[in-house]
JSON list of C-alpha atoms in Angstrom, two decimals:
[
{"chain": "A", "resi": 1, "resn": "MET", "atom": "CA", "xyz": [-33.26, -17.25, 35.33]},
{"chain": "A", "resi": 2, "resn": "ALA", "atom": "CA", "xyz": [-34.96, -19.05, 39.14]},
{"chain": "A", "resi": 3, "resn": "LEU", "atom": "CA", "xyz": [-31.63, -21.13, 38.81]},
{"chain": "A", "resi": 4, "resn": "LYS", "atom": "CA", "xyz": [-29.03, -18.22, 39.28]},
{"chain": "A", "resi": 5, "resn": "SER", "atom": "CA", "xyz": [-31.15, -15.83, 41.53]},
{"chain": "A", "resi": 6, "resn": "ASN", "atom": "CA", "xyz": [-28.47, -16.32, 44.97]},
{"chain": "A", "resi": 7, "resn": "ASP", "atom": "CA", "xyz": [-26.13, -15.29, 42.04]},
{"chain": "A", "resi": 8, "resn": "PRO", "atom": "CA", "xyz": [-25.71, -11.36, 43.42]},
{"chain": "A", "resi": 9, "resn": "PHE", "atom": "CA", "xyz": [-24.14, -10.34, 40.09]},
{"chain": "A", "resi": 10, "resn": "TRP", "atom": "CA", "xyz": [-27.40, -11.69, 37.83]},
{"chain": "A", "resi": 11, "resn": "THR", "atom": "CA", "xyz": [-29.41, -10.70, 40.36]},
{"chain": "A", "resi": 12, "resn": "PHE", "atom": "CA", "xyz": [-28.52, -6.74, 40.49]},
{"chain": "A", "resi": 13, "resn": "LEU", "atom": "CA", "xyz": [-28.32, -6.76, 36.73]},
{"chain": "A", "resi": 14, "resn": "PHE", "atom": "CA", "xyz": [-31.74, -8.55, 35.65]},
{"chain": "A", "resi": 15, "resn": "GLY", "atom": "CA", "xyz": [-33.36, -9.24, 39.34]},
{"chain": "A", "resi": 16, "resn": "SER", "atom": "CA", "xyz": [-35.18, -12.00, 40.12]},
{"chain": "A", "resi": 17, "resn": "GLY", "atom": "CA", "xyz": [-38.76, -11.89, 39.85]},
{"chain": "A", "resi": 18, "resn": "LYS", "atom": "CA", "xyz": [-41.20, -12.52, 36.38]},
{"chain": "A", "resi": 19, "resn": "GLY", "atom": "CA", "xyz": [-39.75, -11.76, 33.13]},
{"chain": "A", "resi": 20, "resn": "SER", "atom": "CA", "xyz": [-35.96, -11.37, 34.35]},
{"chain": "A", "resi": 21, "resn": "GLY", "atom": "CA", "xyz": [-34.84, -13.97, 31.93]},
{"chain": "A", "resi": 22, "resn": "ALA", "atom": "CA", "xyz": [-37.05, -11.96, 29.31]},
{"chain": "A", "resi": 23, "resn": "ALA", "atom": "CA", "xyz": [-34.72, -8.82, 30.50]},
{"chain": "A", "resi": 24, "resn": "MET", "atom": "CA", "xyz": [-31.44, -11.08, 29.85]},
{"chain": "A", "resi": 25, "resn": "MET", "atom": "CA", "xyz": [-32.16, -11.70, 26.85]},
{"chain": "A", "resi": 26, "resn": "MET", "atom": "CA", "xyz": [-32.82, -9.27, 25.72]},
{"chain": "A", "resi": 27, "resn": "PHE", "atom": "CA", "xyz": [-29.58, -7.69, 26.69]},
{"chain": "A", "resi": 28, "resn": "ILE", "atom": "CA", "xyz": [-27.99, -10.24, 24.57]},
{"chain": "A", "resi": 29, "resn": "LEU", "atom": "CA", "xyz": [-30.16, -9.77, 21.88]},
{"chain": "A", "resi": 30, "resn": "GLY", "atom": "CA", "xyz": [-29.11, -5.46, 22.02]},
{"chain": "A", "resi": 31, "resn": "VAL", "atom": "CA", "xyz": [-25.56, -6.79, 22.43]},
{"chain": "A", "resi": 32, "resn": "THR", "atom": "CA", "xyz": [-24.84, -9.14, 20.08]},
{"chain": "A", "resi": 33, "resn": "GLY", "atom": "CA", "xyz": [-27.44, -6.35, 17.40]},
{"chain": "A", "resi": 34, "resn": "THR", "atom": "CA", "xyz": [-24.98, -3.71, 18.33]},
{"chain": "A", "resi": 35, "resn": "ALA", "atom": "CA", "xyz": [-21.64, -5.60, 17.41]},
{"chain": "A", "resi": 36, "resn": "ILE", "atom": "CA", "xyz": [-23.12, -7.66, 14.50]},
{"chain": "A", "resi": 37, "resn": "CYS", "atom": "CA", "xyz": [-23.25, -4.00, 12.91]},
{"chain": "A", "resi": 38, "resn": "ILE", "atom": "CA", "xyz": [-20.55, -2.13, 13.70]},
{"chain": "A", "resi": 39, "resn": "ILE", "atom": "CA", "xyz": [-18.11, -4.77, 12.57]},
{"chain": "A", "resi": 40, "resn": "SER", "atom": "CA", "xyz": [-20.81, -5.13, 9.44]},
{"chain": "A", "resi": 41, "resn": "GLY", "atom": "CA", "xyz": [-20.42, -1.11, 9.15]},
{"chain": "A", "resi": 42, "resn": "GLN", "atom": "CA", "xyz": [-16.38, -1.42, 9.39]},
{"chain": "A", "resi": 43, "resn": "ILE", "atom": "CA", "xyz": [-16.34, -4.07, 6.53]},
{"chain": "A", "resi": 44, "resn": "MET", "atom": "CA", "xyz": [-19.04, -2.67, 4.29]},
{"chain": "A", "resi": 45, "resn": "LYS", "atom": "CA", "xyz": [-17.08, 0.78, 4.65]},
{"chain": "A", "resi": 46, "resn": "LYS", "atom": "CA", "xyz": [-14.24, -0.94, 2.39]},
{"chain": "A", "resi": 47, "resn": "TYR", "atom": "CA", "xyz": [-16.92, -0.76, -0.73]},
{"chain": "A", "resi": 48, "resn": "LYS", "atom": "CA", "xyz": [-17.52, 2.06, -3.21]},
{"chain": "A", "resi": 49, "resn": "TYR", "atom": "CA", "xyz": [-20.67, 1.81, -5.05]},
{"chain": "A", "resi": 50, "resn": "THR", "atom": "CA", "xyz": [-20.01, 2.89, -9.08]},
{"chain": "A", "resi": 51, "resn": "GLU", "atom": "CA", "xyz": [-22.56, 3.44, -11.53]},
{"chain": "A", "resi": 52, "resn": "GLU", "atom": "CA", "xyz": [-21.63, 1.90, -14.81]}
]
């Protein structure tokens, strides 16, 4: 994040101090995890469990 500290968008979202890179990483992981859960949930709705 030290390279992006002059960009006001990234500085506004995550800050420019210590830990700002970790904050950006956690944000990306959260968005990615949410997207994966939504997509896989839609796929799993198609399947039905039946006991034989």
